[in-house]
mmCIF file of C-alpha atoms and ligand atoms in Angstrom:
data_model
loop_
_atom_site.group_PDB
_atom_site.id
_atom_site.type_symbol
_atom_site.label_atom_id
_atom_site.label_comp_id
_atom_site.label_asym_id
_atom_site.label_seq_id
_atom_site.Cartn_x
_atom_site.Cartn_y
_atom_site.Cartn_z
ATOM 1 C CA MET U 13 0.000 0.000 0.000
ATOM 2 C CA THR U 14 1.386 3.423 -0.870
ATOM 3 C CA MET U 15 1.945 5.873 1.939
ATOM 4 C CA ILE U 16 -0.385 8.821 2.319
ATOM 5 C CA ASP U 17 2.157 11.369 3.443
ATOM 6 C CA LEU U 18 0.483 14.243 5.284
ATOM 7 C CA ARG U 19 3.521 15.373 7.271
ATOM 8 C CA SER U 20 4.047 18.470 5.165
ATOM 9 C CA ASP U 21 3.567 19.990 1.730
ATOM 10 C CA THR U 22 7.361 19.820 1.445
ATOM 11 C CA VAL U 23 7.181 16.096 0.627
ATOM 12 C CA THR U 24 5.894 16.374 -2.958
ATOM 13 C CA LYS U 25 7.906 14.826 -5.757
ATOM 14 C CA PRO U 26 8.381 16.580 -9.098
ATOM 15 C CA THR U 27 5.867 15.467 -11.716
ATOM 16 C CA ALA U 28 6.973 13.944 -15.022
ATOM 17 C CA ALA U 29 6.252 17.235 -16.823
ATOM 18 C CA MET U 30 8.222 19.191 -14.247
ATOM 19 C CA ARG U 31 11.166 16.799 -14.627
ATOM 20 C CA GLU U 32 11.048 17.297 -18.381
ATOM 21 C CA ALA U 33 11.185 21.072 -17.934
ATOM 22 C CA MET U 34 14.157 20.605 -15.594
ATOM 23 C CA ALA U 35 16.001 18.295 -17.985
ATOM 24 C CA SER U 36 15.735 20.679 -20.901
ATOM 25 C CA ALA U 37 16.558 23.911 -19.017
ATOM 26 C CA ASP U 38 19.221 26.300 -20.291
ATOM 27 C CA VAL U 39 21.866 26.818 -17.627
ATOM 28 C CA GLY U 40 24.875 28.987 -16.813
ATOM 29 C CA ASP U 41 26.865 30.000 -13.736
ATOM 30 C CA ASP U 42 24.389 31.808 -11.516
ATOM 31 C CA VAL U 43 27.090 33.296 -9.282
ATOM 32 C CA TYR U 44 28.114 35.255 -12.406
ATOM 33 C CA GLY U 45 24.426 36.042 -12.977
ATOM 34 C CA GLU U 46 24.632 33.958 -16.161
ATOM 35 C CA ASP U 47 21.970 31.321 -15.664
ATOM 36 C CA PRO U 48 19.169 32.341 -18.054
ATOM 37 C CA THR U 49 16.588 30.105 -16.384
ATOM 38 C CA VAL U 50 17.326 31.455 -12.902
ATOM 39 C CA ASN U 51 17.146 34.989 -14.279
ATOM 40 C CA ARG U 52 13.792 34.217 -15.870
ATOM 41 C CA LEU U 53 12.419 32.753 -12.632
ATOM 42 C CA GLU U 54 13.605 35.744 -10.590
ATOM 43 C CA ALA U 55 12.016 38.191 -13.039
ATOM 44 C CA MET U 56 8.809 36.195 -13.141
ATOM 45 C CA ALA U 57 8.543 36.065 -9.346
ATOM 46 C CA ALA U 58 9.270 39.782 -9.018
ATOM 47 C CA GLU U 59 6.571 40.621 -11.519
ATOM 48 C CA LEU U 60 4.015 38.394 -9.820
ATOM 49 C CA LEU U 61 4.756 39.960 -6.440
ATOM 50 C CA GLY U 62 4.953 43.523 -7.757
ATOM 51 C CA LYS U 63 8.593 44.100 -6.781
ATOM 52 C CA GLU U 64 11.584 45.242 -8.841
ATOM 53 C CA THR U 65 13.569 42.044 -8.758
ATOM 54 C CA GLY U 66 14.126 38.711 -7.040
ATOM 55 C CA LEU U 67 16.759 36.301 -5.761
ATOM 56 C CA PHE U 68 16.656 32.501 -5.991
ATOM 57 C CA VAL U 69 17.746 30.902 -2.709
ATOM 58 C CA PRO U 70 18.003 27.225 -1.759
ATOM 59 C CA THR U 71 15.565 27.271 1.164
ATOM 60 C CA GLY U 72 12.888 29.244 2.948
ATOM 61 C CA VAL U 73 15.100 29.454 6.009
ATOM 62 C CA MET U 74 17.858 31.077 3.981
ATOM 63 C CA GLY U 75 15.408 33.583 2.478
ATOM 64 C CA ASN U 76 14.236 34.642 5.929
ATOM 65 C CA GLN U 77 17.700 34.730 7.441
ATOM 66 C CA LEU U 78 19.220 36.787 4.613
ATOM 67 C CA ALA U 79 16.399 39.298 5.076
ATOM 68 C CA ILE U 80 16.995 39.489 8.827
ATOM 69 C CA ARG U 81 20.706 40.094 8.247
ATOM 70 C CA LEU U 82 19.919 42.769 5.668
ATOM 71 C CA HIS U 83 17.513 44.706 7.872
ATOM 72 C CA THR U 84 19.307 44.589 11.228
ATOM 73 C CA GLN U 85 22.501 45.213 13.183
ATOM 74 C CA PRO U 86 23.776 42.885 15.930
ATOM 75 C CA GLY U 87 21.978 43.656 19.195
ATOM 76 C CA ASP U 88 18.789 44.815 17.476
ATOM 77 C CA GLU U 89 15.440 43.366 18.326
ATOM 78 C CA VAL U 90 13.030 41.817 15.829
ATOM 79 C CA ILE U 91 9.320 41.637 16.603
ATOM 80 C CA ILE U 92 7.856 38.293 15.699
ATOM 81 C CA GLU U 93 4.799 36.251 16.584
ATOM 82 C CA GLY U 94 5.533 33.786 19.403
ATOM 83 C CA SER U 95 5.068 30.633 17.320
ATOM 84 C CA ALA U 96 6.555 31.942 14.061
ATOM 85 C CA HIS U 97 8.704 29.632 11.952
ATOM 86 C CA ILE U 98 11.644 32.069 12.251
ATOM 87 C CA LEU U 99 11.458 31.755 16.032
ATOM 88 C CA ARG U 100 10.636 28.053 16.405
ATOM 89 C CA TYR U 101 12.079 26.183 13.492
ATOM 90 C CA GLU U 102 15.137 27.973 12.145
ATOM 91 C CA GLY U 103 17.681 26.624 14.604
ATOM 92 C CA GLY U 104 18.189 29.917 16.419
ATOM 93 C CA SER U 105 19.878 31.315 13.321
ATOM 94 C CA ALA U 106 18.597 34.877 13.751
ATOM 95 C CA SER U 107 20.782 35.088 16.849
ATOM 96 C CA SER U 108 23.694 33.015 15.577
ATOM 97 C CA MET U 109 23.873 34.426 12.028
ATOM 98 C CA SER U 110 22.737 38.026 12.608
ATOM 99 C CA GLY U 111 23.270 38.549 16.338
ATOM 100 C CA VAL U 112 19.756 39.839 16.903
ATOM 101 C CA GLN U 113 17.294 38.956 19.598
ATOM 102 C CA LEU U 114 13.747 38.000 18.770
ATOM 103 C CA CYS U 115 10.918 39.604 20.710
ATOM 104 C CA PRO U 116 8.049 37.082 20.685
ATOM 105 C CA VAL U 117 4.542 38.551 20.761
ATOM 106 C CA PRO U 118 1.550 36.240 21.283
ATOM 107 C CA GLY U 119 -0.863 36.014 18.373
ATOM 108 C CA ALA U 120 -4.288 34.504 17.787
ATOM 109 C CA ARG U 121 -3.792 31.474 15.534
ATOM 110 C CA GLY U 122 -0.427 33.019 14.765
ATOM 111 C CA LEU U 123 -1.773 36.421 13.768
ATOM 112 C CA LEU U 124 -0.492 39.491 15.590
ATOM 113 C CA SER U 125 -2.715 42.278 16.856
ATOM 114 C CA LEU U 126 -2.050 45.993 16.594
ATOM 115 C CA GLU U 127 -1.992 46.332 20.382
ATOM 116 C CA GLY U 128 0.512 43.484 20.772
ATOM 117 C CA VAL U 129 2.950 44.986 18.283
ATOM 118 C CA GLU U 130 2.467 48.523 19.603
ATOM 119 C CA MET U 131 3.436 47.360 23.095
ATOM 120 C CA ALA U 132 6.461 45.434 21.851
ATOM 121 C CA ILE U 133 8.077 48.293 19.924
ATOM 122 C CA ARG U 134 10.859 49.672 22.148
ATOM 123 C CA ARG U 135 10.883 53.398 22.677
ATOM 124 C CA PRO U 136 14.341 55.041 22.519
ATOM 125 C CA ASP U 137 16.026 54.363 25.851
ATOM 126 C CA LEU U 138 19.615 53.919 26.950
ATOM 127 C CA HIS U 139 18.831 50.487 28.409
ATOM 128 C CA THR U 140 16.807 48.760 25.727
ATOM 129 C CA PRO U 141 17.663 47.123 22.418
ATOM 130 C CA SER U 142 16.492 48.949 19.298
ATOM 131 C CA THR U 143 13.501 47.460 17.523
ATOM 132 C CA THR U 144 14.373 47.576 13.843
ATOM 133 C CA LEU U 145 12.311 44.899 12.108
ATOM 134 C CA LEU U 146 8.829 43.385 12.104
ATOM 135 C CA CYS U 147 8.381 39.954 10.499
ATOM 136 C CA LEU U 148 4.988 38.504 9.627
ATOM 137 C CA GLU U 149 4.202 34.982 8.350
ATOM 138 C CA GLN U 150 1.596 34.343 5.642
ATOM 139 C CA THR U 151 0.015 31.805 5.871
ATOM 140 C CA HIS U 152 0.903 31.055 9.475
ATOM 141 C CA ASN U 153 2.206 27.527 9.879
ATOM 142 C CA VAL U 154 1.705 26.842 13.594
ATOM 143 C CA GLY U 155 -1.456 28.946 13.426
ATOM 144 C CA GLY U 156 -2.819 26.131 11.241
ATOM 145 C CA GLY U 157 -2.398 27.726 7.819
ATOM 146 C CA SER U 158 -4.215 30.861 8.988
ATOM 147 C CA VAL U 159 -4.427 33.866 6.679
ATOM 148 C CA TYR U 160 -3.672 37.476 7.661
ATOM 149 C CA PRO U 161 -6.462 39.677 6.328
ATOM 150 C CA LEU U 162 -5.063 42.437 4.102
ATOM 151 C CA THR U 163 -6.509 45.127 6.402
ATOM 152 C CA THR U 164 -4.647 43.688 9.400
ATOM 153 C CA ILE U 165 -1.419 43.586 7.395
ATOM 154 C CA HIS U 166 -1.886 47.252 6.505
ATOM 155 C CA GLN U 167 -2.612 48.240 10.106
ATOM 156 C CA LEU U 168 0.491 46.427 11.338
ATOM 157 C CA THR U 169 2.787 47.642 8.590
ATOM 158 C CA ASP U 170 1.553 51.266 8.921
ATOM 159 C CA LEU U 171 2.299 51.125 12.645
ATOM 160 C CA ALA U 172 5.743 49.625 12.012
ATOM 161 C CA ARG U 173 6.533 52.308 9.416
ATOM 162 C CA ARG U 174 5.555 55.095 11.817
ATOM 163 C CA HIS U 175 8.213 53.710 14.159
ATOM 164 C CA GLY U 176 10.794 53.397 11.392
ATOM 165 C CA LEU U 177 10.891 49.574 11.341
ATOM 166 C CA ALA U 178 11.818 47.525 8.306
ATOM 167 C CA LEU U 179 9.290 44.903 7.190
ATOM 168 C CA HIS U 180 9.826 41.317 6.095
ATOM 169 C CA LEU U 181 7.164 38.812 5.120
ATOM 170 C CA ASP U 182 7.861 35.096 5.505
ATOM 171 C CA GLY U 183 5.472 34.206 2.710
ATOM 172 C CA ALA U 184 6.468 30.538 2.530
ATOM 173 C CA ARG U 185 2.811 29.791 1.700
ATOM 174 C CA LEU U 186 1.796 33.198 0.357
ATOM 175 C CA PHE U 187 0.191 31.636 -2.719
ATOM 176 C CA ASN U 188 -2.071 29.564 -0.460
ATOM 177 C CA ALA U 189 -3.301 32.780 1.155
ATOM 178 C CA SER U 190 -4.030 34.271 -2.233
ATOM 179 C CA ALA U 191 -5.784 31.097 -3.424
ATOM 180 C CA LYS U 192 -7.997 31.262 -0.357
ATOM 181 C CA THR U 193 -8.960 34.942 -0.477
ATOM 182 C CA GLY U 194 -8.546 35.966 -4.107
ATOM 183 C CA VAL U 195 -6.285 38.828 -2.966
ATOM 184 C CA ALA U 196 -3.335 39.020 -5.382
ATOM 185 C CA VAL U 197 0.067 38.028 -3.969
ATOM 186 C CA ALA U 198 1.316 41.484 -5.049
ATOM 187 C CA GLU U 199 -1.265 43.140 -2.812
ATOM 188 C CA TYR U 200 -0.087 41.145 0.181
ATOM 189 C CA ALA U 201 3.536 41.887 -0.716
ATOM 190 C CA GLU U 202 3.162 45.615 -1.315
ATOM 191 C CA ALA U 203 3.735 46.910 2.201
ATOM 192 C CA PHE U 204 6.896 44.865 2.825
ATOM 193 C CA ASP U 205 10.525 45.702 2.051
ATOM 194 C CA THR U 206 11.345 42.044 1.468
ATOM 195 C CA VAL U 207 9.102 39.051 0.848
ATOM 196 C CA SER U 208 10.208 35.435 0.647
ATOM 197 C CA PHE U 209 8.098 32.576 -0.673
ATOM 198 C CA CYS U 210 8.731 28.872 -1.190
ATOM 199 C CA LEU U 211 8.536 26.954 -4.456
ATOM 200 C CA SER U 212 9.088 23.674 -2.639
ATOM 201 C CA LYS U 213 5.882 23.581 -0.588
ATOM 202 C CA GLY U 214 2.380 23.720 -2.045
ATOM 203 C CA LEU U 215 3.771 24.735 -5.425
ATOM 204 C CA GLY U 216 5.418 21.334 -5.729
ATOM 205 C CA ALA U 217 8.990 22.141 -6.815
ATOM 206 C CA PRO U 218 11.704 19.903 -5.327
ATOM 207 C CA VAL U 219 13.736 22.816 -3.980
ATOM 208 C CA GLY U 220 13.960 26.577 -3.857
ATOM 209 C CA SER U 221 12.591 29.828 -2.508
ATOM 210 C CA ILE U 222 12.615 33.383 -3.807
ATOM 211 C CA VAL U 223 13.166 36.688 -2.056
ATOM 212 C CA VAL U 224 11.780 39.746 -3.819
ATOM 213 C CA SER U 225 12.535 43.406 -3.159
ATOM 214 C CA ASP U 226 14.002 46.468 -4.910
ATOM 215 C CA HIS U 227 17.257 46.447 -6.919
ATOM 216 C CA VAL U 228 19.428 47.910 -4.162
ATOM 217 C CA ARG U 229 18.304 45.462 -1.490
ATOM 218 C CA ILE U 230 18.515 42.448 -3.799
ATOM 219 C CA GLN U 231 22.077 43.399 -4.724
ATOM 220 C CA LYS U 232 22.972 43.382 -1.027
ATOM 221 C CA LEU U 233 21.087 40.121 -0.534
ATOM 222 C CA ARG U 234 22.938 38.563 -3.475
ATOM 223 C CA ARG U 235 26.213 39.255 -1.702
ATOM 224 C CA LEU U 236 24.834 37.980 1.618
ATOM 225 C CA ARG U 237 23.620 34.807 -0.096
ATOM 226 C CA LYS U 238 27.222 34.142 -1.162
ATOM 227 C CA VAL U 239 28.457 34.917 2.359
ATOM 228 C CA PHE U 240 25.929 32.464 3.835
ATOM 229 C CA GLY U 241 27.118 29.779 1.396
ATOM 230 C CA GLY U 242 24.099 29.894 -0.875
ATOM 231 C CA GLY U 243 25.760 30.986 -4.127
ATOM 232 C CA MET U 244 24.790 28.237 -6.555
ATOM 233 C CA ARG U 245 26.051 27.480 -10.040
ATOM 234 C CA GLN U 246 24.121 25.797 -12.890
ATOM 235 C CA VAL U 247 20.859 25.809 -10.975
ATOM 236 C CA GLY U 248 18.704 26.559 -13.977
ATOM 237 C CA ILE U 249 17.661 22.915 -13.718
ATOM 238 C CA LEU U 250 16.106 23.775 -10.338
ATOM 239 C CA ALA U 251 14.771 27.156 -11.399
ATOM 240 C CA ALA U 252 13.012 25.429 -14.306
ATOM 241 C CA ALA U 253 11.010 23.455 -11.751
ATOM 242 C CA GLY U 254 10.098 26.753 -10.069
ATOM 243 C CA ILE U 255 8.949 28.280 -13.347
ATOM 244 C CA TYR U 256 6.921 25.171 -14.098
ATOM 245 C CA ALA U 257 5.373 25.372 -10.617
ATOM 246 C CA LEU U 258 4.395 29.037 -10.988
ATOM 247 C CA GLU U 259 2.888 28.360 -14.404
ATOM 248 C CA ASN U 260 1.034 25.152 -13.550
ATOM 249 C CA HIS U 261 0.564 24.642 -9.839
ATOM 250 C CA VAL U 262 -0.875 27.891 -8.532
ATOM 251 C CA SER U 263 -4.462 27.505 -9.676
ATOM 252 C CA ARG U 264 -4.708 23.996 -8.187
ATOM 253 C CA LEU U 265 -3.948 25.115 -4.610
ATOM 254 C CA VAL U 266 -7.698 25.449 -3.999
ATOM 255 C CA ASP U 267 -7.902 21.641 -4.386
ATOM 256 C CA ASP U 268 -5.487 21.233 -1.466
ATOM 257 C CA HIS U 269 -7.671 23.544 0.605
ATOM 258 C CA ALA U 270 -10.811 21.562 -0.239
ATOM 259 C CA ASN U 271 -9.008 18.330 0.683
ATOM 260 C CA ALA U 272 -7.896 19.761 4.036
ATOM 261 C CA ARG U 273 -11.476 20.740 4.795
ATOM 262 C CA LEU U 274 -12.739 17.298 3.787
ATOM 263 C CA LEU U 275 -10.268 15.621 6.096
ATOM 264 C CA ALA U 276 -11.189 17.997 8.931
ATOM 265 C CA GLN U 277 -14.832 17.020 8.457
ATOM 266 C CA ARG U 278 -13.917 13.340 8.636
ATOM 267 C CA LEU U 279 -11.861 13.984 11.766
ATOM 268 C CA ARG U 280 -14.773 15.800 13.393
ATOM 269 C CA GLU U 281 -16.901 12.658 13.034
ATOM 270 C CA ILE U 282 -14.454 10.634 15.164
ATOM 271 C CA PRO U 283 -15.269 10.494 18.898
ATOM 272 C CA GLY U 284 -12.480 11.951 21.019
ATOM 273 C CA VAL U 285 -10.961 14.065 18.250
ATOM 274 C CA VAL U 286 -10.958 17.823 18.811
ATOM 275 C CA VAL U 287 -10.857 19.783 15.575
ATOM 276 C CA ASP U 288 -12.250 23.146 14.494
ATOM 277 C CA VAL U 289 -13.352 22.678 10.891
ATOM 278 C CA ASP U 290 -14.097 26.396 10.474
ATOM 279 C CA SER U 291 -10.497 27.269 11.303
ATOM 280 C CA VAL U 292 -9.256 25.288 8.286
ATOM 281 C CA GLU U 293 -8.553 28.125 5.862
ATOM 282 C CA THR U 294 -5.869 26.655 3.624
ATOM 283 C CA ASN U 295 -3.965 23.344 3.391
ATOM 284 C CA MET U 296 -3.436 22.478 7.063
ATOM 285 C CA VAL U 297 -5.515 20.826 9.747
ATOM 286 C CA MET U 298 -4.555 20.941 13.407
ATOM 287 C CA PHE U 299 -6.287 18.485 15.728
ATOM 288 C CA GLN U 300 -5.951 16.985 19.187
ATOM 289 C CA VAL U 301 -6.901 13.688 20.815
ATOM 290 C CA PRO U 302 -6.497 14.829 24.428
ATOM 291 C CA GLN U 303 -8.098 11.838 26.186
ATOM 292 C CA SER U 304 -6.395 9.139 24.150
ATOM 293 C CA SER U 305 -4.928 6.250 26.132
ATOM 294 C CA LYS U 306 -2.207 6.015 23.466
ATOM 295 C CA SER U 307 0.854 8.200 23.601
ATOM 296 C CA THR U 308 1.670 10.616 20.806
ATOM 297 C CA GLU U 309 4.362 8.215 19.547
ATOM 298 C CA GLN U 310 1.963 5.246 19.594
ATOM 299 C CA ILE U 311 -0.577 7.200 17.583
ATOM 300 C CA LEU U 312 2.041 8.197 15.007
ATOM 301 C CA GLY U 313 3.287 4.584 14.880
ATOM 302 C CA ASP U 314 -0.203 3.112 14.438
ATOM 303 C CA CYS U 315 -0.974 5.567 11.650
ATOM 304 C CA ARG U 316 2.340 4.733 9.968
ATOM 305 C CA GLU U 317 1.525 1.022 10.134
ATOM 306 C CA SER U 318 -1.693 1.796 8.307
ATOM 307 C CA SER U 319 0.236 3.829 5.709
ATOM 308 C CA VAL U 320 -0.604 7.331 6.907
ATOM 309 C CA LEU U 321 2.136 9.749 7.926
ATOM 310 C CA LEU U 322 1.503 12.900 9.946
ATOM 311 C CA ASN U 323 3.425 15.132 12.342
ATOM 312 C CA ALA U 324 2.898 15.790 16.028
ATOM 313 C CA VAL U 325 3.013 19.428 17.130
ATOM 314 C CA GLY U 326 2.566 18.755 20.843
ATOM 315 C CA ASP U 327 1.269 16.131 23.235
ATOM 316 C CA ARG U 328 -1.530 14.248 21.409
ATOM 317 C CA SER U 329 -1.710 17.236 19.112
ATOM 318 C CA PHE U 330 -1.195 16.789 15.372
ATOM 319 C CA ARG U 331 -0.813 18.567 12.052
ATOM 320 C CA VAL U 332 -1.807 17.226 8.660
ATOM 321 C CA VAL U 333 -0.950 19.071 5.473
ATOM 322 C CA THR U 334 -2.451 18.520 2.018
ATOM 323 C CA HIS U 335 -0.540 18.938 -1.239
ATOM 324 C CA LEU U 336 -0.080 17.983 -4.866
ATOM 325 C CA ASP U 337 0.613 14.302 -4.155
ATOM 326 C CA VAL U 338 -2.620 13.528 -2.269
ATOM 327 C CA ASN U 339 -6.200 13.590 -3.535
ATOM 328 C CA ASN U 340 -9.683 13.385 -2.070
ATOM 329 C CA GLN U 341 -9.650 9.575 -2.080
ATOM 330 C CA ASP U 342 -6.546 9.739 0.078
ATOM 331 C CA MET U 343 -8.497 11.987 2.462
ATOM 332 C CA GLU U 344 -11.249 9.378 2.750
ATOM 333 C CA ALA U 345 -8.643 6.638 3.257
ATOM 334 C CA ALA U 346 -6.785 8.682 5.881
ATOM 335 C CA GLY U 347 -10.106 9.452 7.610
ATOM 336 C CA LYS U 348 -10.730 5.696 7.911
ATOM 337 C CA VAL U 349 -7.266 5.078 9.332
ATOM 338 C CA PHE U 350 -7.748 7.849 11.911
ATOM 339 C CA THR U 351 -11.153 6.382 12.834
ATOM 340 C CA GLN U 352 -9.548 2.974 13.499
ATOM 341 C CA VAL U 353 -6.534 4.331 15.351
ATOM 342 C CA PHE U 354 -8.579 6.610 17.616
ATOM 343 C CA ALA U 355 -11.501 4.214 18.122
ATOM 344 C CA SER U 356 -9.204 1.694 19.743
ATOM 345 C CA ALA U 357 -7.752 4.423 21.967
HETATM 346 N N1 LIG Y 419 8.245 24.573 7.263
HETATM 347 C C1 LIG Y 419 8.384 23.133 7.414
HETATM 348 C C2 LIG Y 419 9.121 22.790 8.717
HETATM 349 O O1 LIG Y 419 10.291 23.496 8.811
HETATM 350 C C3 LIG Y 419 8.311 23.031 9.957
HETATM 351 C C4 LIG Y 419 7.025 22.502 7.360
HETATM 352 O O2 LIG Y 419 6.984 21.269 7.204
HETATM 353 O O3 LIG Y 419 6.008 23.202 7.441
HETATM 354 N N2 LIG Y 419 8.680 29.540 6.692
HETATM 355 C C5 LIG Y 419 7.611 28.776 6.990
HETATM 356 C C6 LIG Y 419 6.342 29.413 7.387
HETATM 357 C C7 LIG Y 419 7.697 27.377 6.883
HETATM 358 O O4 LIG Y 419 6.639 26.640 7.185
HETATM 359 C C8 LIG Y 419 8.929 26.794 6.484
HETATM 360 C C9 LIG Y 419 9.092 25.292 6.413
HETATM 361 C C10 LIG Y 419 10.002 27.635 6.191
HETATM 362 C C11 LIG Y 419 9.847 29.008 6.322
HETATM 363 C C12 LIG Y 419 11.357 27.108 5.804
HETATM 364 O O5 LIG Y 419 11.410 26.519 4.574
HETATM 365 P P1 LIG Y 419 12.614 25.520 4.176
HETATM 366 O O6 LIG Y 419 12.259 24.197 4.769
HETATM 367 O O7 LIG Y 419 12.612 25.534 2.693
HETATM 368 O O8 LIG Y 419 13.868 26.068 4.715
#
């Protein structure tokens, strides 16, 4: 039986058509700026997001960390939601690579409030660090794929601007937000100095992220990418996958969202499972089985034995993510496996 892998949307494998595009890509040395396919992808991404230019980077983490280095000085403070990817899942690199400290602010399903950010911005004082950057995450991963409304983004970014902060958007799943709301990715991106997004998540490319900004900042980021060890050579073969993804895999993201909702509905029917179907906005479902007699590890093991993979995000608390390589039949099959695993718990 084939595995139904719901651990993340990072697990997708390139389709046959994507592999063909990769195999036939024109390439050159991208450190010299001579890879025509990378250049095309960067221009395409910049145009889509309404920015001057873009930079192809190997990972989402690198995109975020280059932006943090660009916008800050060692000792600065960065305002960030308390469960943001940059804070939780990037190995502490904001402090080790840029020497900044992160100021975590609690959010509701990962989304910051105006009051929370207002209180966190340091006023000039001899004793305090300087707040120089606000980072938002769209969609919010730990928030369960939650979407920042455009009005909230504008309120937060206006406030940050009034205090002279730089603005970075970790838009790893920005296209999922746009697919959900119909708001163009460029509209979400407009208020930010730098925006990163991932090709290797819902868009289905095997690797790669893009940072977009203006020419001056991207030139600085290009140098920083080299400094961080991310200067790549004939990576047109990877950029071709990104181009293919942007051309063919954006409009289908709504299918992932429908599948996530379907699975949430199936989960809701299972006694003992706590899930809020209405909170499923994009391609993630968070659920808990608080009273289960099985441990988190047992639950994961039982699901694996029945060919379903998922991730734990806490004690008896789980995340499932839908993507290109699973369909609605897989949701029904996974629903049955969850019913069995939790019924005997
Ligand atoms: N998220 C991964 C894990 O690292 C948790 C996942 O499976 O969801 N920003 C956000 C919001 C992300 O969710 C991720 C990856 C990244 C950045 C980093 O991307 P990569 O893995 O390409 O460095």
